[in-house]
Coordinates of C-alpha atoms in Angstrom, one line a residue:
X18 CA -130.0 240.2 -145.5
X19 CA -129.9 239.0 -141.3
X20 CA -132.1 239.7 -138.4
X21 CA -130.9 238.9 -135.3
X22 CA -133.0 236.1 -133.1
X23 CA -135.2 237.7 -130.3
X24 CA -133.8 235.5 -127.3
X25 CA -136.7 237.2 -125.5
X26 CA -139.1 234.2 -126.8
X27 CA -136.6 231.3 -124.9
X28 CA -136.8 232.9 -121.4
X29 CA -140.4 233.9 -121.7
X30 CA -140.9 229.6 -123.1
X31 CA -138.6 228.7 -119.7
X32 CA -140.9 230.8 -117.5
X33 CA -144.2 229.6 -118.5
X34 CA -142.1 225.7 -118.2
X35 CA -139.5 226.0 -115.5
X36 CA -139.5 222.2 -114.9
X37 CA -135.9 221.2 -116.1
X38 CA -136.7 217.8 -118.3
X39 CA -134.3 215.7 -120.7
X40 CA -134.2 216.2 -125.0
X41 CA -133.2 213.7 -127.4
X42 CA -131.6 214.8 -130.5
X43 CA -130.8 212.2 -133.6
X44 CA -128.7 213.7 -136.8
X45 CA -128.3 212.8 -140.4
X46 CA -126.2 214.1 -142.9
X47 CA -123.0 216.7 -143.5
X48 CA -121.5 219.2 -141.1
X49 CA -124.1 222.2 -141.5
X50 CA -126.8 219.3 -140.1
X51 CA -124.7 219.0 -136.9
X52 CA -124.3 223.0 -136.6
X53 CA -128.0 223.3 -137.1
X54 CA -128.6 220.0 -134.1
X55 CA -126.2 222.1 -132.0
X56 CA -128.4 225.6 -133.0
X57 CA -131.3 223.5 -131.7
X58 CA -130.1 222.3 -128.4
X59 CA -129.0 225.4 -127.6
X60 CA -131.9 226.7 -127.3
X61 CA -133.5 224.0 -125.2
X62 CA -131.0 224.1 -123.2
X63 CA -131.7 227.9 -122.8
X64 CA -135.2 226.5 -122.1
X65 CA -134.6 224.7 -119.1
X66 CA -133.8 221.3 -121.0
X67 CA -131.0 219.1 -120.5
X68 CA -129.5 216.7 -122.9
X69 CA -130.2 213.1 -122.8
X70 CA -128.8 210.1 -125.3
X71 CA -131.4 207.8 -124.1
X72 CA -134.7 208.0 -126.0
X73 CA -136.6 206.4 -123.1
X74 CA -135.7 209.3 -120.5
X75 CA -136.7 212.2 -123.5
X76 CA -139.5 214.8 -123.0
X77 CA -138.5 215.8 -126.5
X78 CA -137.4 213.4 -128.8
X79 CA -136.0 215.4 -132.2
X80 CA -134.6 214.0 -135.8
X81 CA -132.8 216.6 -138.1
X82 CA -132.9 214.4 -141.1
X83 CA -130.6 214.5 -144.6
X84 CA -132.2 213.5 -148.3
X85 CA -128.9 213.5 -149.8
X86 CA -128.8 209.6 -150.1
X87 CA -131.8 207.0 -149.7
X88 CA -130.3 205.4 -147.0
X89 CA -130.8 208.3 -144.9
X90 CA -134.1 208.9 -145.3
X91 CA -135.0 204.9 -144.7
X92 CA -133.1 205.2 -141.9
X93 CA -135.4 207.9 -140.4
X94 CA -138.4 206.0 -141.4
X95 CA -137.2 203.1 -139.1
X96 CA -136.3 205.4 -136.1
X97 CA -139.8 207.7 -136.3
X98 CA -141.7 203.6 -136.4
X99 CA -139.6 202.4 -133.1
X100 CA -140.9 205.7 -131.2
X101 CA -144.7 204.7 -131.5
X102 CA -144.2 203.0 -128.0
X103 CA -142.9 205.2 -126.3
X104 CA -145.7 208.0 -127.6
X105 CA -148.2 205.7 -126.7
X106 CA -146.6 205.0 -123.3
X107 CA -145.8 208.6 -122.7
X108 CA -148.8 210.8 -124.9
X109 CA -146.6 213.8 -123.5
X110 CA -143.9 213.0 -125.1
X111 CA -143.3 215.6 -127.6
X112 CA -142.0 214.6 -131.0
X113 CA -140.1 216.3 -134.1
X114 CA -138.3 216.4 -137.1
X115 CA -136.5 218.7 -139.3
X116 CA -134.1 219.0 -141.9
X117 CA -133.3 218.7 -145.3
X118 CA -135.4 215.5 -145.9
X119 CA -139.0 218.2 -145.0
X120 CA -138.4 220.1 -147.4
X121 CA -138.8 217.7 -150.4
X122 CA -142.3 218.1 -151.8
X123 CA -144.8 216.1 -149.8
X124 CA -142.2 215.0 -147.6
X125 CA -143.9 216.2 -144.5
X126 CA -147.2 215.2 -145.4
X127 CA -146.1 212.0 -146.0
X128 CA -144.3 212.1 -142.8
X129 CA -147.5 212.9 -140.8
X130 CA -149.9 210.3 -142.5
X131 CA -147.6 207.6 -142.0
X132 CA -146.8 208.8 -138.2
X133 CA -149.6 210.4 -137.1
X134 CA -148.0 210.9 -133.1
X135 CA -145.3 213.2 -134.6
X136 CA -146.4 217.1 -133.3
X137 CA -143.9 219.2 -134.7
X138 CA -142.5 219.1 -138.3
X139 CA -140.1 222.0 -140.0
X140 CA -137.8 222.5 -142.4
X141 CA -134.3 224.1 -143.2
X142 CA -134.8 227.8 -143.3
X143 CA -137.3 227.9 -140.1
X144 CA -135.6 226.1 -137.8
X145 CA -135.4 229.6 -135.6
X146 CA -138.6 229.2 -135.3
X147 CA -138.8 225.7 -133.2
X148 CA -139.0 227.5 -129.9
X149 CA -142.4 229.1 -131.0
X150 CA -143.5 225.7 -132.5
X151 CA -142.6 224.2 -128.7
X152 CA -144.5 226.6 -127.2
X153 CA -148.0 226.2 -129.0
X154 CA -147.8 222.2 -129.0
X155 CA -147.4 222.5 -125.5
X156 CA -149.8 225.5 -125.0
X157 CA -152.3 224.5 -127.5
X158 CA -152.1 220.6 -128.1
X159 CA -151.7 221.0 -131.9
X160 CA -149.3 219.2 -134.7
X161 CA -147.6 221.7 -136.5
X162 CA -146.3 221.4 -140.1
X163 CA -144.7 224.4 -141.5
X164 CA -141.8 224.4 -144.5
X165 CA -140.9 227.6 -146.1
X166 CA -140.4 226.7 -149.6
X167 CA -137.6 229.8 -150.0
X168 CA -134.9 230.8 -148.2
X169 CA -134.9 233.4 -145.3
X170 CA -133.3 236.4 -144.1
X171 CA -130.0 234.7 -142.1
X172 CA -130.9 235.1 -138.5
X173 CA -128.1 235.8 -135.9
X174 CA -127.7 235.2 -132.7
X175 CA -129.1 232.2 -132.2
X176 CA -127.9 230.1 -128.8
X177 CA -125.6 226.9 -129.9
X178 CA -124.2 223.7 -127.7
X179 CA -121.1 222.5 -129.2
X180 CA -120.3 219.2 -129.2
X181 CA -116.7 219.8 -128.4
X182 CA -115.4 222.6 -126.2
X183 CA -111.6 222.4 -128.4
X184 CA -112.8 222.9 -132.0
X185 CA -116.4 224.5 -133.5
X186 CA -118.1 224.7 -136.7
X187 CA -118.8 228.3 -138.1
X188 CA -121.1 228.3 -141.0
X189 CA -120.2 231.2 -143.3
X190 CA -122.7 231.4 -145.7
X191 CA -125.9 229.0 -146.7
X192 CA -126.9 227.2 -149.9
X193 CA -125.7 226.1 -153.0
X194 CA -126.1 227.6 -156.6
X195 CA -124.4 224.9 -158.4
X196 CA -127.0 222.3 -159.5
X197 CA -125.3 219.3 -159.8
X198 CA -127.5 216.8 -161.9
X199 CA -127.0 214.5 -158.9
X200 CA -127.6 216.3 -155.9
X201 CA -130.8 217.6 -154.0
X202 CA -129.0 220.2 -151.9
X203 CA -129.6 223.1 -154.2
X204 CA -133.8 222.7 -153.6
X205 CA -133.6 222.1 -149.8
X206 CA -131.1 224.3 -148.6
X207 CA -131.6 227.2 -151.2
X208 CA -129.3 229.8 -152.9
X209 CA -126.0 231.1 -151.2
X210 CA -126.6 233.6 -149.3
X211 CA -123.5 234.8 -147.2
X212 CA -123.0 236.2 -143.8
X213 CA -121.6 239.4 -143.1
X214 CA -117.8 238.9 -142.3
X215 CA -118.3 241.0 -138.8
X216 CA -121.1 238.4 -138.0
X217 CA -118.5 235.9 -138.8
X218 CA -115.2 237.6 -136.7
X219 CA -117.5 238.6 -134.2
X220 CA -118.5 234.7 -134.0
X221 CA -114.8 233.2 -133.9
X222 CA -113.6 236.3 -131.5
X223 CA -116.0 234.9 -128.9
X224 CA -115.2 231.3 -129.5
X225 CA -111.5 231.5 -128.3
X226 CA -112.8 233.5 -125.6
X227 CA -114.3 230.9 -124.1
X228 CA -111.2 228.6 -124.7
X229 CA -111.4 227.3 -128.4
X230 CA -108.4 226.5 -130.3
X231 CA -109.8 225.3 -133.6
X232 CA -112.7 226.3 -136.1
X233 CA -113.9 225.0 -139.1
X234 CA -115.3 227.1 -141.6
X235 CA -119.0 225.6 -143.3
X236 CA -120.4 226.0 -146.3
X237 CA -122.0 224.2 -149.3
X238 CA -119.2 225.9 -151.5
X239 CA -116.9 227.9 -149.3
X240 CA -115.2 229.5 -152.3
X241 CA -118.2 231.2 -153.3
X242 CA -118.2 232.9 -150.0
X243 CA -119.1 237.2 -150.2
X244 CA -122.2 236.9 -152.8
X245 CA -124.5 239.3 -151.9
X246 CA -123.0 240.9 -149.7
X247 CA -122.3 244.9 -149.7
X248 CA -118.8 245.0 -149.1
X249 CA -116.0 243.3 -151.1
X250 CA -115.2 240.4 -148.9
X251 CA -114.2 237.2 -150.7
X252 CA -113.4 233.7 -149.5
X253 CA -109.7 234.9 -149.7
X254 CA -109.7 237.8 -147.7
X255 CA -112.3 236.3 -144.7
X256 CA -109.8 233.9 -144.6
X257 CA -106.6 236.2 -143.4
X258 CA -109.3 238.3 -141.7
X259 CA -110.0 235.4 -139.3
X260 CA -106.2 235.0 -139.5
X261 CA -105.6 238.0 -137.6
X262 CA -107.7 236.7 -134.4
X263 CA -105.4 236.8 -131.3
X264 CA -105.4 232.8 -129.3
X265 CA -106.7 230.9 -132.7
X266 CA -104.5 228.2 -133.3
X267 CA -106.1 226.3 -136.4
X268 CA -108.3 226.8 -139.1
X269 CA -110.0 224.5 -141.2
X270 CA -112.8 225.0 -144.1
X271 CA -115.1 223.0 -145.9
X272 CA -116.7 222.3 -148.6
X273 CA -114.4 223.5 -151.6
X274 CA -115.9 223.3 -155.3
X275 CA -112.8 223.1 -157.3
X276 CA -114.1 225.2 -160.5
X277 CA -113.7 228.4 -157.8
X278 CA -110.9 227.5 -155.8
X279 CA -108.7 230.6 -156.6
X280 CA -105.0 231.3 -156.7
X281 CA -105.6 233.5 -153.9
X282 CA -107.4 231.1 -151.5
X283 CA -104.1 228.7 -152.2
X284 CA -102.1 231.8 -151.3
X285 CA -103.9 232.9 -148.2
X286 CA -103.0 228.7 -146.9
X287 CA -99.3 228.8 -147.6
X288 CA -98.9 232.4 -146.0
X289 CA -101.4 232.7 -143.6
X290 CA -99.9 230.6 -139.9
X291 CA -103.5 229.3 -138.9
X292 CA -104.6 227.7 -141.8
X293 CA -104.2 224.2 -141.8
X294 CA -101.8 222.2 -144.7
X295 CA -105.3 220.3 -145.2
X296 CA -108.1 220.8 -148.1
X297 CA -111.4 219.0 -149.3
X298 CA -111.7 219.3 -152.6
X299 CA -114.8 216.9 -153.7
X300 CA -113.7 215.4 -157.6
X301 CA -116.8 212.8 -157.8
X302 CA -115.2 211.4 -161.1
X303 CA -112.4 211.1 -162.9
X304 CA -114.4 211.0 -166.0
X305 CA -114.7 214.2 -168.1
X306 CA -117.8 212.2 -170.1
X307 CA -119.0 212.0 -166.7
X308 CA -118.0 215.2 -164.7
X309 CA -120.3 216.7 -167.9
X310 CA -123.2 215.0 -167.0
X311 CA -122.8 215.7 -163.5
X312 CA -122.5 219.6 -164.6
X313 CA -119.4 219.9 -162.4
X314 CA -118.4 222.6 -165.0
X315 CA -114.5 221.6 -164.6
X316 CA -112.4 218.7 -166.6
X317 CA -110.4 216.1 -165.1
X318 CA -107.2 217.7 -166.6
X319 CA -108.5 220.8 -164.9
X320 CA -108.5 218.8 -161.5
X321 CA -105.1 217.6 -162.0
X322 CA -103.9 220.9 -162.4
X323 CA -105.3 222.3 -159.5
X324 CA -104.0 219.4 -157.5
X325 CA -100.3 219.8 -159.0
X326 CA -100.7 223.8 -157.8
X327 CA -101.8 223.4 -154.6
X328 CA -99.0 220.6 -153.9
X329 CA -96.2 223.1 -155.3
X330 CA -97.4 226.1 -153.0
X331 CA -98.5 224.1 -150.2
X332 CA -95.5 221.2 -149.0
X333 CA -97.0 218.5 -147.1
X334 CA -100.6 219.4 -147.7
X335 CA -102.8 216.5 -147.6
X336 CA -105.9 216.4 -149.9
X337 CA -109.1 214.3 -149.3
X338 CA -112.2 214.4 -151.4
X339 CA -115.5 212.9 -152.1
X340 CA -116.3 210.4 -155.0
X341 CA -119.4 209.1 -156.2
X342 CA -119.6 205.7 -157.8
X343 CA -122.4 204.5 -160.5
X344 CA -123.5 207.3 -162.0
X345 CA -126.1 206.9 -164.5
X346 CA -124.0 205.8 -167.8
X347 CA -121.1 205.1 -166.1
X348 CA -118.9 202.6 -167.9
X349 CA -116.2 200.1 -166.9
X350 CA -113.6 202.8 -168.5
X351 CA -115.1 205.5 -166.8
X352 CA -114.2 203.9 -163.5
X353 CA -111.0 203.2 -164.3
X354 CA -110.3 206.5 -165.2
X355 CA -111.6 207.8 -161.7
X356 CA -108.9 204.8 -160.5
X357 CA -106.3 206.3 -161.9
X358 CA -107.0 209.9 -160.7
X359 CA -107.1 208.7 -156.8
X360 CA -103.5 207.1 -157.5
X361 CA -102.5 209.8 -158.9
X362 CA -103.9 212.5 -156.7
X363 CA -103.3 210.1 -153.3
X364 CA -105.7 211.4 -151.1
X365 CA -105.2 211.4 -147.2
X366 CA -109.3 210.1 -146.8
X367 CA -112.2 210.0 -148.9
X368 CA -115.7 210.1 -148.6
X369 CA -117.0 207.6 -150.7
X370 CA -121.0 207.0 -152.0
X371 CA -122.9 204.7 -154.2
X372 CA -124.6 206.9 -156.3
X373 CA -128.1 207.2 -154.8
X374 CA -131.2 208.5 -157.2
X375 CA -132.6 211.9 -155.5
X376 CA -136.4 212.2 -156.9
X377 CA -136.4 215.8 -159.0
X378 CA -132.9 216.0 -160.0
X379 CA -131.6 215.4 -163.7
X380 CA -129.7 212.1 -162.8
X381 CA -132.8 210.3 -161.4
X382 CA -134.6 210.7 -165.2
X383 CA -130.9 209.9 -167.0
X384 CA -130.9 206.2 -169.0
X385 CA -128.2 203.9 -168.7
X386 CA -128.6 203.5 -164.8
X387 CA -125.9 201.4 -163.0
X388 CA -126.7 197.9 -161.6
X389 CA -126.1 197.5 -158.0
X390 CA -123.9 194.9 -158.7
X391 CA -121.4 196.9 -160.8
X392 CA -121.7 199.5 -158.3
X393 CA -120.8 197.8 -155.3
X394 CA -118.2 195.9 -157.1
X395 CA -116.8 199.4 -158.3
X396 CA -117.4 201.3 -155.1
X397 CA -114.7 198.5 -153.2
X398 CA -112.5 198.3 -155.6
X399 CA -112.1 202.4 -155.4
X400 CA -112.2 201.7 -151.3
X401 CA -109.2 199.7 -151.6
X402 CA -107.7 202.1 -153.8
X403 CA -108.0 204.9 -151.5
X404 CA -106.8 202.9 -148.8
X405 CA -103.9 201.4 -150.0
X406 CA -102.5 205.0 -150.3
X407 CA -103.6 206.3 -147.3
X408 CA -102.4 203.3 -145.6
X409 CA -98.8 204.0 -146.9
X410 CA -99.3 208.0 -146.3
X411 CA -99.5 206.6 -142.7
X412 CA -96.9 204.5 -142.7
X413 CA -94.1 207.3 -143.9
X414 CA -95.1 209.5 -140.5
X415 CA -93.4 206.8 -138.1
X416 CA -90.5 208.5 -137.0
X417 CA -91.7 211.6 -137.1
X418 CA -92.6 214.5 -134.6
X419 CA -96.4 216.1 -135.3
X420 CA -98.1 218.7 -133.9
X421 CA -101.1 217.7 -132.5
X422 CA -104.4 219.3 -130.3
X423 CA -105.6 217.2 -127.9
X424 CA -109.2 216.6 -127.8
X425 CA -109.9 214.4 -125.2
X426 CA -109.4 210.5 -124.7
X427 CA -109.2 207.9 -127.4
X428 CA -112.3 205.7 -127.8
X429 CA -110.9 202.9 -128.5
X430 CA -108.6 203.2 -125.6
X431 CA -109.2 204.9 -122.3
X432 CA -105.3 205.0 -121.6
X433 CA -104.6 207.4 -124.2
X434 CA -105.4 210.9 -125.6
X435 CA -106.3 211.6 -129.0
X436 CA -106.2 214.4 -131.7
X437 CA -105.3 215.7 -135.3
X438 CA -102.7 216.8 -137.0
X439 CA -102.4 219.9 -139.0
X440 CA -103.1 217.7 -141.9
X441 CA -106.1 215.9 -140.4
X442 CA -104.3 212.6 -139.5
X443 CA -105.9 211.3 -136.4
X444 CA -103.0 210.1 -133.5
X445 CA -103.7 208.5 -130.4
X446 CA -100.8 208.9 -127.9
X447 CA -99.6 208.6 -124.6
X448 CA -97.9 211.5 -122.2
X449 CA -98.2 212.9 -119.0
X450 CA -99.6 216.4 -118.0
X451 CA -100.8 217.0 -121.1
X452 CA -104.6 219.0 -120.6
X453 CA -107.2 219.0 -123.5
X454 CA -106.9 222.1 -126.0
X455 CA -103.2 222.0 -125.5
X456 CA -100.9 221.8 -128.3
X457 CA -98.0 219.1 -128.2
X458 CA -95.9 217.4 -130.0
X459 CA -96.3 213.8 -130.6
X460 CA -93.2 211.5 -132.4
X461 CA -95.0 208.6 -134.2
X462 CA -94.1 205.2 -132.9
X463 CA -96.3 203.2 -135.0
X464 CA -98.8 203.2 -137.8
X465 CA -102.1 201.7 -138.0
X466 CA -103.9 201.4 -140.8
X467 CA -106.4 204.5 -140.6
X468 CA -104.4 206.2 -137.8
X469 CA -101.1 206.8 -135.8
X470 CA -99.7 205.9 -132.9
X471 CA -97.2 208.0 -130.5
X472 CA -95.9 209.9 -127.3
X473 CA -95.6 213.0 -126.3
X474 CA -92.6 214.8 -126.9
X475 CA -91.4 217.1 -123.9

C-alpha cells in the first residue's frame, strides 16, 4: 500500500518559523541512505532551511546512520561525542539521528543515555514523519524517540534535494526478504514492499523534466521488484517501461541478487538503448561451503553461469560486485577459491568488506570465527586481485573513443571535466564548450590506475 505525504504540514512548520537558518546533514551507509538524506533535506529546505557543511554554522545538526558494519556505527558514536560543545555552546541547537542503526533493539535507548543533548531520534520507516518531530521539539521542548518496529505504508510525494542535478536515485521498492546469515538489513529495513510502477514513471517523467540525463534504479534486490503489487509488473518490464521515457539518456540499477536475475532482465539490457552495458551483481564468496552458510541460495557454478550468459548477450558489459572476506569458518581454501572466481569473472570494481559480526544475525552465533589477522591478510590479497584486473581493464581503453556524461569538474583537477562511461569507468578529460549533462565523446589518451584520461572528441 502508499499514501501520499501531506506537504500541508511543511508550509504550516515554515510559517510558524520563517527565519531561514542553516542544516547539517552527515550519512552512513548504501545508496537508499543517501536517497533518504536527500528525502530529508528536502523537506527542510521546504521549511525555510538552507544547507550548510559546517557543523558550527548548523541550527540542525542530523546523522542518518548504517548498522551494516561496526565501523559505522563507532563512527557515529565518535561524531554524536564531538557535538557535546557545540549543544552546550548553542542549547538551541537542535540535534538528530536516524537510520538503520535506530532500529536495532535498544539502539535508541542506548543512544539517548549515552547522549543525553540529542532531541530527536527515528528510525527507517518514519522518517516522513521528521517534520512533525521538528515541530514539537521546537514547540514543546521535548526529546523525541519513536521507531516503528514494522514497515509502513510507502508514502509518496515526499520533497527531495538531489545531490546532483545530472543523474538521481529512484528507489523502486523497500526491504529485503532474503535473510542472509550475515546481514542486518532484513530487520531494519523490513520486507519488500514495491512501488507502483506509475509512482515510479511518474517519478523519472519529472526528473528529465527538470533536466536529468541519468537515473539509477534502488533497491535491496531489484530483481524482486512487483511483489505485492496488483498488477503484473516485474523487474523486466519496469525496466523497458522506463525505457520508453522521451530525453532519458541512461539507466542504471542496483542492487541485483543473482539467484533472481532473469533471462528476461539480461534481455531487456541488450535490447533496450538506455540501459547501461554495466551490472552489480554482489557474489560475497566463491565458496559453495560458504555461500551455504551465508544462505545465498545459489552455487558458485551457478554464478559462473550467470556471468558467462550475461557476457554472451551483453558485449562489453562490465561487471562489479561485492565480496565479503572472513566469514565465520572460512578457510585458507575457501579464499582461494573466491581468488579464482574474481580472475575468472574480472570485475570492473568491487566493493570489498571484512566480515563484520551484526548482533542478531546467524553468523554472529556461528563457531570457527576468523582472526583479524587472517582477515586482513585475506581482504588485501583479494584487493590486489581485484585491482590488478581492473588496472588492465583500464589500460585496454587507451585509444579508444567513449561516450561519456559530464558531471561537473574533476576533484582532483580543477582544469578538467569528469564523468562515466556507459560501463561505469570514471574519465577525466579536457575540451572546450562542453556544458554539464551533455553527452560527448571522449578518445582515451591515458590510463590511470583506477580511472582514464582523455579529450573531447568534436
Amino acid at each position: 500500500m502508499s499514501k501520499n505525504f501531506d506537504i500541508k504540514i511543511l508550509d504550516e512548520l515554515k510559517e510558524k518559523d520563517n527565519v531561514k537558518k542553516h542544516f547539517y546533514i552527515e550519512t552512513w551507509g548504501c545508496q537508499m541512505n543517501e536517497e533518504d538524506s536527500e528525502k530529508l533535506s528536502g523537506m527542510l529546505k521546504r521549511v525555510g532551511y538552507t544547507k550548510t557543511e559546517n557543523k558550527e554554522d548548523a541550527g540542525i545538526i542530523l546523522f542518518n546512520t548504517c548498522c551494516v558494519r561496526e565501523n559505522a556505527e563507532n563512527k557515529v558514536f565518535g561524531n554524536l561525542g564531538s557535538l557535546k560543545h557545540l549543544k552546550k555552546e548553542n542549547p538551541d541547537l537542535i540535534i538528530g539521528i536516524c537510520g538503520c542503526m535506530m532500529q536495532q533493539e535498544g539502539m535508541a535507548d542506548k543512544i539517548l543515555k549515552k547522549f543525553p543533548y540529542v532531541n530527536i531520534v527515528f528510525g527507517t520507516h518514519n522518517a516522513y514523519k521528521f517534520p512533525e518531530y521538528l515541530n514539537r521539539v521546537k514547540t514543546e521542548g521535548v526529546q523525541i524517540k519513536e521507531i516503528f518496529n514494522k514497515e509502513t505504508d510507502i508514502v509518496e510525494g515526499l520533497p527531495i534535494d538531489r545531490e546532483s542535478n545530472v543523474k538521481a536515485f529512484v528507489t523502486i521498492m523497500y526491504g529485503c526478504n532474503n535473510f542472509c546469515t550475515y546481514c542486518i538489513v532484513p530487520y531494519v529495513r523490513g520486507r519488500e514492499r514495491s512501488r507502483k510502477p506509475e509512482d515510479i514513471l511518474n517519478e523519472v517523467r519529472e526528473l528529465v523534466a527538470q533536466g536529468y540525463k541519468e537515473i539509477t534504479l534502488l533497491g535491496q534486490n531489484v530483481n524482486s521488484y512487483g511483489k505485492g503489487l496488483e498488477e503484473e509488473v516485474d523487474f523486466a518490464k519496469l525496466l523497458r517501461m522506463i525505457n520508453e521515457i522521451e530525453g532519458l539518456e541512461r539507466v542504471r540499477f542496483m542492487t541485483s541478487h543473482p539467484k533472481d536475475l532473469t533471462h528476461d532482465v539480461i534481455m531487456a539490457i541488450k535490447e533496450c538503448d538506455k540501459l547501461c552495458e554495466q551490472i552489480h551483481l554482489p557474489v560475497q564468496s566463491g565458496s559453495n561451503s560458504i555461500l551455504k552458510k551465508m544462505n545465498r541460495h545459489y552455487t558458485k557454478e551457478y554464478y559462473l553461469d550467470l556471468i558467462k550468459k550475461i557476457k554472451e548477450e551483453i558485449p562489453g558489459v562490465t561487471l562489479t560486485t561485492d565480496i565479503i572476506v572472513g566469514f565465520p569458518g572460512e578457510t585458507e581454501e575457501d579464499f582461494q577459491e573466491t581468488l579464482e572466481l574474481v580472475k575468472e569473472v574480472g570485475y570492473s570494481s568491487a566493493f570489498t568488506f571484512i566480515y563484520s559480526r551484526r548482533n542478531n544475525t546467524p553468523a554472529d552465533m556461528m563457531l570457527n570465527q576468523v582472526s583479524e589477522e587472517d582477515k586482513h591478510h585475506r581482504f588485501n590479497r583479494l584487493i590486489a586481485a581485484v585491482n590488478e584486473r581492473v588496472i588492465a581493464q583500464n589500460k585496454a581503453e587507451e585509444g579508444n573513443i567513449l561516450e561519456v556524461l559530464v558531471e561537473g569538474n574533476s576533484k582532483n583537477d580543477a582544469e578538467k571535466l569528469t564523468g562515466r562511461t556507459r560501463t561505469g569507468r570514471l574519465v577525466n578529460f579536457t575540451g572546450e564548450n562542453v556544458n554539464v549533462g551533455e553527452l560527448v565523446n571522449v578518445k582515451i589518451t591515458r590510463a590511470q590506475n583506477f580511472s582514464l584520461i582523455g579529450e573531447v572528441i568534436k
